Coordinates of C-alpha atoms (C1' of nucleotides) in Angstrom, one line a residue:
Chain A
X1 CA 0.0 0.0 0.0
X2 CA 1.8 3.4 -1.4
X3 CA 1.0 6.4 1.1
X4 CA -0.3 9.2 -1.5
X5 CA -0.8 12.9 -1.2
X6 CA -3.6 14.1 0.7
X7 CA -6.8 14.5 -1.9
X8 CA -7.1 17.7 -3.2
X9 CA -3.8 18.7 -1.6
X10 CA -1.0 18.8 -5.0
X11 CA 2.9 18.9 -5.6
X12 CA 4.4 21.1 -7.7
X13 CA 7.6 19.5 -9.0
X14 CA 10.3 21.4 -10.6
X15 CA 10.3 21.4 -14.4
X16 CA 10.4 20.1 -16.9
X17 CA 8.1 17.4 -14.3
X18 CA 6.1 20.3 -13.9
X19 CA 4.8 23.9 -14.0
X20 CA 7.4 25.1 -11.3
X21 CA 8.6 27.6 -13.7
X22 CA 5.0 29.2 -14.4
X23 CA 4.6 29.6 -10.5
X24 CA 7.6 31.4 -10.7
X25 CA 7.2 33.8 -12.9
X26 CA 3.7 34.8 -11.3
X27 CA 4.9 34.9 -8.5
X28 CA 8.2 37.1 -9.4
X29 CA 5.3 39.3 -11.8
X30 CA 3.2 39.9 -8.5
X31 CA 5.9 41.1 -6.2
X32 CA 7.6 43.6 -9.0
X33 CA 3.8 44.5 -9.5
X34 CA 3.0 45.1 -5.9
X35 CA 6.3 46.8 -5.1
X36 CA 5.9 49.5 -7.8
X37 CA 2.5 50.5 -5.8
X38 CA 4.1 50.4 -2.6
X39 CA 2.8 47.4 -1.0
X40 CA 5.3 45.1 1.5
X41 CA 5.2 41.5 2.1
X42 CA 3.9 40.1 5.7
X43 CA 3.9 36.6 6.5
X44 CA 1.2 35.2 8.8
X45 CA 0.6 31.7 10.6
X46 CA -1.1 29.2 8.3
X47 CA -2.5 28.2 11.8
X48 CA -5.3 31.1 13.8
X49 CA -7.8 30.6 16.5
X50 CA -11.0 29.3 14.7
X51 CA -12.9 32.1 16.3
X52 CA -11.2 34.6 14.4
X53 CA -12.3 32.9 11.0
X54 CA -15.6 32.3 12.2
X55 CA -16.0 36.0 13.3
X56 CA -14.3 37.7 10.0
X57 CA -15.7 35.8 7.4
X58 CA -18.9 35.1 8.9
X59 CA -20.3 32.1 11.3
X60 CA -23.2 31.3 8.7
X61 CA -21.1 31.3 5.7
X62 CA -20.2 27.8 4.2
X63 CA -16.1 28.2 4.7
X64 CA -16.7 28.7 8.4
X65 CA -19.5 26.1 8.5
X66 CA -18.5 23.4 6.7
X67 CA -15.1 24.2 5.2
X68 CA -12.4 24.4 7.3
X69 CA -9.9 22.1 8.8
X70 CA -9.9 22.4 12.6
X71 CA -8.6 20.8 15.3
X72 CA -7.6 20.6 19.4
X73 CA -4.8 21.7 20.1
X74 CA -2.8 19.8 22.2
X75 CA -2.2 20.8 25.8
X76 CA -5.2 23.9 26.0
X77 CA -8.3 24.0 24.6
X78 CA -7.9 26.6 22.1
X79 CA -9.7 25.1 19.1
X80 CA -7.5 26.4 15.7
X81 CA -8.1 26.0 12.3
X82 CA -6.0 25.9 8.6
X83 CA -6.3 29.4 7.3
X84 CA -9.6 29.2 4.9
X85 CA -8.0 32.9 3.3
X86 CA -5.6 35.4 3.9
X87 CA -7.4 38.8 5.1
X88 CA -8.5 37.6 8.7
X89 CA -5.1 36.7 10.0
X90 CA -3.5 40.0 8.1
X91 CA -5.8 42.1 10.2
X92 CA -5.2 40.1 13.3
X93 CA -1.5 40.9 13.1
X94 CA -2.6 44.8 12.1
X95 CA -4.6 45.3 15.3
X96 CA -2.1 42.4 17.3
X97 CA 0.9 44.9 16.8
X98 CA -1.2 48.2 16.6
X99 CA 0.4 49.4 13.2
X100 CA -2.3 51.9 12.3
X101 CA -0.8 53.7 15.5
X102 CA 2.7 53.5 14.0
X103 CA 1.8 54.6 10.4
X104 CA -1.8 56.3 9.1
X105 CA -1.6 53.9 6.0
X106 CA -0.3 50.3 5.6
X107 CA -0.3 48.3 2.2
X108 CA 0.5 44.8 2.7
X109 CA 0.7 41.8 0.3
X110 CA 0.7 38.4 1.3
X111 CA 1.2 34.5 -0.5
X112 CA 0.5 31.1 0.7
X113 CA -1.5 28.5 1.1
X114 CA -5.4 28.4 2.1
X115 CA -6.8 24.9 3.5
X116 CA -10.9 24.3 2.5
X117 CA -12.2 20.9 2.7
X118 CA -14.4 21.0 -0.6
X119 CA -14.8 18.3 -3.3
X120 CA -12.1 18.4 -5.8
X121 CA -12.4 20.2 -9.2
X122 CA -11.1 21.9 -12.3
X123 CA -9.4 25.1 -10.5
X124 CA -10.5 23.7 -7.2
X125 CA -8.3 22.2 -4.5
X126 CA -8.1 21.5 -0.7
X127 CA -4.9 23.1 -0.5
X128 CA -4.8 26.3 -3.2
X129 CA -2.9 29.0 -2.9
X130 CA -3.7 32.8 -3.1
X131 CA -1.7 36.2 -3.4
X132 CA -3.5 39.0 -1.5
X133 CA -3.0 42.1 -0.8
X134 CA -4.5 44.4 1.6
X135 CA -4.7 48.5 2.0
X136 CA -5.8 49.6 5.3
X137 CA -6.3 53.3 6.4
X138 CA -7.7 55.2 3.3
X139 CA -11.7 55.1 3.0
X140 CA -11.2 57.4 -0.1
X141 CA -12.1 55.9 -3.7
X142 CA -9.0 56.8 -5.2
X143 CA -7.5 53.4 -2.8
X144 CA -10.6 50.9 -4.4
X145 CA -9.3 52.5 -7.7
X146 CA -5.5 52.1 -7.2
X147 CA -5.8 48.4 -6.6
X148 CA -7.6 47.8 -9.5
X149 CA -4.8 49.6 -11.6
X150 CA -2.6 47.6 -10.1
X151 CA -4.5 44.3 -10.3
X152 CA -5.5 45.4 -14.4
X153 CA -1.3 46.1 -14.9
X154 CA -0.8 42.4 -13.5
X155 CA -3.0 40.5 -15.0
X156 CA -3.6 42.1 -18.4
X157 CA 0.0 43.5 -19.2
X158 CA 2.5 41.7 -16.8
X159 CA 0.7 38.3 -17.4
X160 CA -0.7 38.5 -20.5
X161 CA -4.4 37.0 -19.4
X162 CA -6.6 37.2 -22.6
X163 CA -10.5 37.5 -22.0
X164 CA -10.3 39.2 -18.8
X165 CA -13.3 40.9 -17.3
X166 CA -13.2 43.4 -14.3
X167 CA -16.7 43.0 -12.8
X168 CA -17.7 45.8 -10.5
X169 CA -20.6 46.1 -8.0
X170 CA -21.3 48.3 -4.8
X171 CA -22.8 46.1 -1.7
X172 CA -23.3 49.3 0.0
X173 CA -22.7 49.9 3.9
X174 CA -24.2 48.4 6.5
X175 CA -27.0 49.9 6.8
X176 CA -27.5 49.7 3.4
X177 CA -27.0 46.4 2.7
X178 CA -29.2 45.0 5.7
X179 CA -32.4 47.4 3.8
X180 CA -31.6 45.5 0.5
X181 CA -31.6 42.2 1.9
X182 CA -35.0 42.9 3.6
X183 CA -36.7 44.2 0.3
X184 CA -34.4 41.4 -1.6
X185 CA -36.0 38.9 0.9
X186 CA -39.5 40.0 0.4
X187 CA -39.2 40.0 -3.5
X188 CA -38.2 36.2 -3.1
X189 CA -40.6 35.3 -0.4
X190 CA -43.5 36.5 -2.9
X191 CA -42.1 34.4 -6.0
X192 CA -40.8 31.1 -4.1
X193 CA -43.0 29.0 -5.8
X194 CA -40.8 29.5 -8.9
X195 CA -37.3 29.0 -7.8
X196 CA -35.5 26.4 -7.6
X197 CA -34.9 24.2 -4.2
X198 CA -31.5 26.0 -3.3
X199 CA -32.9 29.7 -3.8
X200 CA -35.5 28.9 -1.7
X201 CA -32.8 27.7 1.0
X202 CA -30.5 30.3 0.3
X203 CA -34.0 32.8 0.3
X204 CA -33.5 31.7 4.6
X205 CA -29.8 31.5 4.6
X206 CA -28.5 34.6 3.0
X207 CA -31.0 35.9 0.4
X208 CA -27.9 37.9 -1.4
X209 CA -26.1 34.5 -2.7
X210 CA -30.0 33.8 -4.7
X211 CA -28.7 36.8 -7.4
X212 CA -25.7 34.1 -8.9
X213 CA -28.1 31.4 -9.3
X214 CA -27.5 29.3 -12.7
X215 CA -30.7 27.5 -12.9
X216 CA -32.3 28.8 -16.1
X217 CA -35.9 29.2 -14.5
X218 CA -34.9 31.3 -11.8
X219 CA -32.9 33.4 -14.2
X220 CA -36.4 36.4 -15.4
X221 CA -37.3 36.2 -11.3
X222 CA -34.0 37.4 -10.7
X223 CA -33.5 39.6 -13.3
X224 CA -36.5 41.6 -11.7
X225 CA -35.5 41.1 -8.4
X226 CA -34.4 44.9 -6.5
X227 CA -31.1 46.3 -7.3
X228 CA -28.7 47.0 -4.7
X229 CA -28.6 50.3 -6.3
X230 CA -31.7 51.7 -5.0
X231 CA -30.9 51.3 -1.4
X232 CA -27.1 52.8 -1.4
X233 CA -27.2 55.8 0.8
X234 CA -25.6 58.7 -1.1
X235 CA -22.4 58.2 0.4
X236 CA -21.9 55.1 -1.1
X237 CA -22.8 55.6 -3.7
X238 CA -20.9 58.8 -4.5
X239 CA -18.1 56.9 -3.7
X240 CA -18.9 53.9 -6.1
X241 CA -19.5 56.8 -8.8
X242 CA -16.1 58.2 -8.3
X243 CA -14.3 54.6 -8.5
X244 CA -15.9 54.2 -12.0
X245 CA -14.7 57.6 -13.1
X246 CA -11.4 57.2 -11.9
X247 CA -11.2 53.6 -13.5
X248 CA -12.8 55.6 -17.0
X249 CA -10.2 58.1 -16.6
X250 CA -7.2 55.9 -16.4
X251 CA -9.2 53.6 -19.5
X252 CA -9.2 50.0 -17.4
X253 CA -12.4 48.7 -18.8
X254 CA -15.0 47.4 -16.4
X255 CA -18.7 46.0 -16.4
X256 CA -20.9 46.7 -13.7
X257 CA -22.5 43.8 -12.6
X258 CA -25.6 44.4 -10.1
X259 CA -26.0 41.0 -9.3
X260 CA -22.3 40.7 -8.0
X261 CA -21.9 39.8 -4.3
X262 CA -19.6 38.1 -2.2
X263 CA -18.6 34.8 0.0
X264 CA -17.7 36.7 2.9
X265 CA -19.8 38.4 5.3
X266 CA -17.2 41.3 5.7
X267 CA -17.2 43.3 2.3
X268 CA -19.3 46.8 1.9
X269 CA -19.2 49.5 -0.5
X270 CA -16.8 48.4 -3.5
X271 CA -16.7 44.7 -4.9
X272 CA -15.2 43.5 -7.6
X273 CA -14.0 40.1 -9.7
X274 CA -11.3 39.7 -12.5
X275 CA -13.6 36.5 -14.3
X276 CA -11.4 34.8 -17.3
X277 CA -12.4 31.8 -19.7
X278 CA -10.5 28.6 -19.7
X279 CA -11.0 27.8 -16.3
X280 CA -13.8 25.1 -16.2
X281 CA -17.3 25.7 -14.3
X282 CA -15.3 28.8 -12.5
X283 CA -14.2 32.2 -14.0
X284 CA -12.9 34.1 -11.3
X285 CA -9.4 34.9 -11.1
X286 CA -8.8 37.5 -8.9
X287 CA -11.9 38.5 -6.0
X288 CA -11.6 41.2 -3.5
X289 CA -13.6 44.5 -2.2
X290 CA -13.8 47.0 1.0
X291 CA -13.9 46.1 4.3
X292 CA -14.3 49.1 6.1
X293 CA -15.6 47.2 9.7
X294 CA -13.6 44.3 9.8
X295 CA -10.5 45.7 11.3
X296 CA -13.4 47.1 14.1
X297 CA -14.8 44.0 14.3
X298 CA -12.1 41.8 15.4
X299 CA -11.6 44.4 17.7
X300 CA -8.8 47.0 16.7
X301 CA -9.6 50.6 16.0
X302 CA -12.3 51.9 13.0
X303 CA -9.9 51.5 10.2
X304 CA -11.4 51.6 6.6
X305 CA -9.3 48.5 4.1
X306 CA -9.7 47.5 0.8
X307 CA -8.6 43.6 -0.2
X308 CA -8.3 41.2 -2.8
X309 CA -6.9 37.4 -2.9
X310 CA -5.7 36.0 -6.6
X311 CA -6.1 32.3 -6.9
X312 CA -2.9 31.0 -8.1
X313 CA -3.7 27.7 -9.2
X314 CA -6.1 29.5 -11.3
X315 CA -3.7 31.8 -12.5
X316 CA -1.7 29.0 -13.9
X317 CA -4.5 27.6 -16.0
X318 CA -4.5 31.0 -17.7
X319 CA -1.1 31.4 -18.4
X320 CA 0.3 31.9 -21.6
X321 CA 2.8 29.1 -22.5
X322 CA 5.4 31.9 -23.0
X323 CA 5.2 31.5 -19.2
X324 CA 6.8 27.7 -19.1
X325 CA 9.4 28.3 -20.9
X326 CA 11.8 25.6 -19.3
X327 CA 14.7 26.7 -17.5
X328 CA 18.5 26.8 -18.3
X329 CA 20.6 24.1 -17.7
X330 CA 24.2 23.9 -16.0
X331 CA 26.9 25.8 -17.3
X332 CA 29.5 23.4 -17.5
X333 CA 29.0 19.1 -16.7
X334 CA 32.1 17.3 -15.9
X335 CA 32.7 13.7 -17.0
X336 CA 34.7 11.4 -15.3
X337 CA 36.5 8.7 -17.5
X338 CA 37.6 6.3 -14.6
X339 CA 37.4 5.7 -10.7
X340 CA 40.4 8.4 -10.1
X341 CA 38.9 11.3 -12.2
X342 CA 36.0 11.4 -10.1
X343 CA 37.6 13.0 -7.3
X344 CA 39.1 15.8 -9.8
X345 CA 35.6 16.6 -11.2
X346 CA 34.5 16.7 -7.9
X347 CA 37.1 19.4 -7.1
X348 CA 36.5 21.1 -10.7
X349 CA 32.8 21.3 -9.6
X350 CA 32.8 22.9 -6.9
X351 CA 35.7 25.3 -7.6
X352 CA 33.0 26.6 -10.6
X353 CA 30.4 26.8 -8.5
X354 CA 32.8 29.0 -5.9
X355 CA 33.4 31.5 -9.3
X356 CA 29.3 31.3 -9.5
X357 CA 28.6 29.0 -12.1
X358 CA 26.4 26.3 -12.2
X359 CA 28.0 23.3 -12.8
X360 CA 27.3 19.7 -12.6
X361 CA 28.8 16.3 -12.7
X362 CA 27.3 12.8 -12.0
X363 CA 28.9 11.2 -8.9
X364 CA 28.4 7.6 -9.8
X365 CA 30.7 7.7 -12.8
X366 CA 30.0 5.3 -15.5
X367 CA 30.7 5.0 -19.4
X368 CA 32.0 8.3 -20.8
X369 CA 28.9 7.9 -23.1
X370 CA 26.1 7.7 -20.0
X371 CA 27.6 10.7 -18.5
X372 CA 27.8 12.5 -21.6
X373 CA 23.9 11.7 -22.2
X374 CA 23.5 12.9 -18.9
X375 CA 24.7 16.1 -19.6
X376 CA 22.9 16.6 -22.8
X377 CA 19.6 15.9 -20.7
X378 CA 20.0 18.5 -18.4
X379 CA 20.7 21.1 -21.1
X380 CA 24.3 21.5 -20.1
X381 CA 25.7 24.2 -22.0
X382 CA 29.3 23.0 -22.1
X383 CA 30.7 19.1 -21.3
X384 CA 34.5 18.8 -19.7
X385 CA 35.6 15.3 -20.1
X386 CA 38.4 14.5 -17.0
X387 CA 40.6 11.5 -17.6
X388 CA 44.6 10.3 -16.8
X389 CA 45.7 12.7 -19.3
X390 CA 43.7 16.1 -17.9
X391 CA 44.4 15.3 -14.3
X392 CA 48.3 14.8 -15.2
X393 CA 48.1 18.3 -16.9
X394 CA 46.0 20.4 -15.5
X395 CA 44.1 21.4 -18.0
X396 CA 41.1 20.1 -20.5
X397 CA 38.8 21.1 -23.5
X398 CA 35.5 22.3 -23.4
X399 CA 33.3 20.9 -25.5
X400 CA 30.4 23.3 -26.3
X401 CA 26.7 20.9 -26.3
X402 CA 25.4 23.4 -28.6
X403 CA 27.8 24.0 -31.4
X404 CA 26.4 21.0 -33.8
X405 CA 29.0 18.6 -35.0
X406 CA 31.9 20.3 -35.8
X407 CA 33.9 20.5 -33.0
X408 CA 37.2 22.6 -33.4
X409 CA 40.5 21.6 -32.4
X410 CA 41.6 23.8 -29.2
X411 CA 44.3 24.2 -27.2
X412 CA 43.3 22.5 -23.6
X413 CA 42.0 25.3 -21.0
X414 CA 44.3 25.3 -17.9
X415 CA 42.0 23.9 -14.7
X416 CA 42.9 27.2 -13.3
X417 CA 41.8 29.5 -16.4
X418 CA 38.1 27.3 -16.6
X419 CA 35.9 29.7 -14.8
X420 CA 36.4 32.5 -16.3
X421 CA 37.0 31.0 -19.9
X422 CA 33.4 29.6 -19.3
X423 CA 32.4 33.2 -17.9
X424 CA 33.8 34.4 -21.0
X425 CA 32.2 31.7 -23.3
X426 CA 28.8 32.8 -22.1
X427 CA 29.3 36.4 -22.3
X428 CA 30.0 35.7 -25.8
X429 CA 27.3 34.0 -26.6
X430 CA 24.6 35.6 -25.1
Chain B
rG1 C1' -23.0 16.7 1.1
rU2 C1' -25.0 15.1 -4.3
rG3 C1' -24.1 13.2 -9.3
rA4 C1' -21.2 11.5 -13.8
rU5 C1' -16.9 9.2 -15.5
rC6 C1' -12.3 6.9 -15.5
rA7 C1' -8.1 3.6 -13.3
rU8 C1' -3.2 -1.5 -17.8
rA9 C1' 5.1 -0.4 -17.4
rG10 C1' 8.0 5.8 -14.9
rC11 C1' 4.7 8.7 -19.0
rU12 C1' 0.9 8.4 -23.2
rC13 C1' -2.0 4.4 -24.7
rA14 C1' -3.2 -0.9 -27.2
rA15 C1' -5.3 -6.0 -26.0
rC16 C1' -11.8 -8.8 -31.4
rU17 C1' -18.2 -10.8 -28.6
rG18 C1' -14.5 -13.0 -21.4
rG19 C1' -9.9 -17.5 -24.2
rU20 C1' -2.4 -19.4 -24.4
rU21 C1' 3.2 -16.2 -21.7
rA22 C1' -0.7 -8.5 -21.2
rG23 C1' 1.9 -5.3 -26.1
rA24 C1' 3.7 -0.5 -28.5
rG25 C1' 5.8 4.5 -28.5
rC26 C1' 8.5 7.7 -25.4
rG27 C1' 11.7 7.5 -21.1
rC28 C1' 15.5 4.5 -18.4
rU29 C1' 20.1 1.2 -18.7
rG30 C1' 23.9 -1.0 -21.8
rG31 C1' 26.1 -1.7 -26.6
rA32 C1' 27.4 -0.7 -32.1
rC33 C1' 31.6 3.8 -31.5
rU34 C1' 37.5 -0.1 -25.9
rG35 C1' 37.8 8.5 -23.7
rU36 C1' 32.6 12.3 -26.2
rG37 C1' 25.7 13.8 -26.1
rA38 C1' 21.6 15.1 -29.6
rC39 C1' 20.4 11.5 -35.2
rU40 C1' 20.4 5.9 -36.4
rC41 C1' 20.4 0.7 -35.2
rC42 C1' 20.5 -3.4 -31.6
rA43 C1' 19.7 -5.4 -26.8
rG44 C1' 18.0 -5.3 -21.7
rA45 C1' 15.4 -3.9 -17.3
rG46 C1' 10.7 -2.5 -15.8
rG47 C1' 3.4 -5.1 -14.6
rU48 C1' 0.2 -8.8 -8.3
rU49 C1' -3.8 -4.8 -15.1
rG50 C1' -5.5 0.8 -8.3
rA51 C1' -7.1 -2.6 -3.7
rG52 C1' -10.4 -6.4 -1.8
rG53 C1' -14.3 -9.8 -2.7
rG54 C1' -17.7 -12.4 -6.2
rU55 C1' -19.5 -15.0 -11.0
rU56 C1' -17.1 -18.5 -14.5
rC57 C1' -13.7 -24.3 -16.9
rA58 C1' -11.3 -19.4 -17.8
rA59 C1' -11.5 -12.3 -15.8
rG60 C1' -7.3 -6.6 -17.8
rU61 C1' -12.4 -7.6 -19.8
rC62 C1' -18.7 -9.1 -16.2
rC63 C1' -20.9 -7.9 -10.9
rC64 C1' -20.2 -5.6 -5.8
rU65 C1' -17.4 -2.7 -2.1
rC66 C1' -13.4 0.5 -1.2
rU67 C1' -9.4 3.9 -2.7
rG68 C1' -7.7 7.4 -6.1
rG69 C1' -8.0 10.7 -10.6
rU70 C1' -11.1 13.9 -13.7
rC71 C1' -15.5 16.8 -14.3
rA72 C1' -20.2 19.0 -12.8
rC73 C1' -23.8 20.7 -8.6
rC74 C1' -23.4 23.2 -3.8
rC75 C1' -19.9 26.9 -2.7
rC76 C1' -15.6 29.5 -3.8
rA77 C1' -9.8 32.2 -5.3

RNA sequence: GUGAUCAUAGCUCAACUGGUUAGAGCGCUGGACUGUGACUCCAGAGGUUGAGGGUUCAAGUCCCUCUGGUCACCCCA
């Protein structure tokens, strides 16, 4: 019996085994993105007290509910959990080490992996991975707007994402929202008969999650279902209004999208989603919005935020293949042609890899012809073949794997002049 | 939590309506070329046909259970 991976939990080998190199370069895209807009990287705990899920992201949500791996922990009785998302334990370490005191505004990115315990699917795991970032301390529309620069720059220009939507919706604030889901509520409670078996639970549950209903029959109840719109105090929505003009202004295309609303209990005012073909049954990409009371809520000061989370996995579904481009190989391989010239390749190794070169040899020696294949199959650049007569001299050719099948007569490089003749080698070449 | 579908070598896949010893390509190892890769040719290693049970003279093939993969619903990044 073979002991497999935890379901829904992947690896992600290095390439050419896998899409190591495409994780990479996301990842390398999103910091240079984030660090042009001023945003710093904080690491959190994968592990939090389950209370502070359940109280962020809502106790009657599914994640909280049904969703999240907890456990006992060992001596106490603190009951913890896998981190579900990103945003709750970012704003427990705001409050925790009372930043907003130290510095009016804070922009923070994060990366890492989020633990749900949901079936399996295309774009889907147990263990995905998100890169969030997080702006707390302005509650002026120019912030909502700045992200989504940001997040448009990344995904449209830095990674090349074709079909991408920005979908943009106001949920109001509190107030607000709580007068739309009563008149949202009544609407549904007067047409039940005609929706389908989950809008009539969610109709109890959380009336808001009816508006993305797929089933085709509840589609023309919905579509003349309230609008969030109609119940914004003039607050919000002045500031919605301004995000869209500022968005206009700078030309990042966007499509309002009254239905939109989210998973989490703690969004208001702005919401938004990045949706993209190619990605199965799901099309978001990128998910995020204001938070204005969570930072309140889990007890630190009133501090207005503004959030989003970027499914990686995700992401890599939508890269470009210009994106996998496999990786270089070693600069120089040594091959050994008996027992004793192991010990000099050893020595020639290393000393290349002191002068900063990668290079490469294979320890179990073998038939001149093995290593040599070995060489050619991790893309070695250059092959140095070490037998009686090198080691006796001091000195060997460098056969280039790339020139074809003419190989040149050379004088033998001295072991001492290898580095930089292969520094020099590459120089040229490049 | 619900449903569909699949599982044969390291990988991608064959094997007529159940019927001899489960094959191929790629990859791996070695050789042709006794110290030089990629191309060519030759050879070799590698399988409890996902696991367990059942039907049958006979099961990779049919039935049941489990595990795992994939996809969809719910929900979500």
């Amino acid at each position: 019996m073979k002991i497999l991976g935890v379901k829904g939990m992947n690896d992600i080998l290095p390439d050419p085994l896998g899409p190591m190199s495409v994780w990479q370069r996301i990842e390398a895209a999103c910091r240079a993105r984030f660090d042009r807009y001023g945003y710093r990287e904080v690491r959190t705990p994968i592990v939090e007290e389950t209370r502070l899920f359940a109280r962020s992201i809502g106790e009657e949500t599914d994640i909280v509910g049904k969703e999240m791996y907890s456990f006992t922990d060992r001596k106490g009785k603190k009951q913890l959990s896998l981190r579900p998302e990103g945003t709750a334990g970012v704003v427990r370490s705001y409050i925790q080490h009372s930043v907003h005191s130290k510095n009016p505004i804070t922009k923070w990115w994060y990366g890492g992996p989020m633990y749900r315990y949901e079936r399996v699917q295309a774009g889907r795991y147990r263990q995905f991975h998100q890169i969030g970032a997080e702006a707390l301390g302005v509650a002026a529309p120019a912030m909502d707007a700045e992200m989504l620069l940001m997040l448009d720059g990344l995904l449209r220009h830095d990674l090349g994402i074709q079909s991408l939507t920005l979908l943009i919706n106001s949920l109001g604030d509190r107030a607000d929202r709580a007068s739309y889901v009563q008149a949202l509520r009544d609407y549904l409670g007067s047409h039940l008969t005609g929706l389908c078996e989950d809008c009539k639970k969610r109709y109890e549950r959380n009336p808001l999650r009816a508006l993305d209903c797929k089933v085709p029959p509840c589609q023309p109840i919905l579509d003349k279902a309230p609008r969030i719109k109609a119940h914004l105090s003039s607050e919000a929505r002045t500031h919605f209004d301004t995000v869209l003009e500022l968005l206009s202004g700078m030309q990042v295309p966007f499509e309002i999208k009254p239905r939109l609303v989210r998973g989490l209990d703690y969004y208001n005012r702005t919401c938004f989603e990045f949706v993209a073909g190619g990605l199965g049954a799901h099309d978001t990409v990128c998910a995020g919005g204001r938070y204005d009371d969570l930072v309140k809520t889990l007890g630190g000061p009133s501090i207005p935020a503004v959030g989003f989370a970027l499914g990686m996995e995700r992401l890599v579904l939508l890269a470009p293949k210009e994106l996998s481009r496999r990786p270089e190989g070693p600069a120089v391989f040594f091959v050994s042609v008996d027992e004793e010239a192991i010990s000099t390749c050893f020595r020639l190794t290393e000393s290349l890899r002191r002068a900063g070169l990668e290079a490469e040899m294979d320890q179990r020696g073998g038939s001149v012809k093995s290593q040599m294949r070995r060489a050619d199959k991790v893309h070695a650049r250059f092959a140095v073949v070490i037998g009686e007569q090198e080691t006796s001299e001091g000195a060997a050719h460098i056969k280039d794997l790339r020139a074809g099948e003419e190989v040149p007569v050379e004088t033998p490089v001295s072991f001492e002049d290898l580095a930089a003749e292969i520094h020099l080698r590459l120089k040229r070449s490049s």
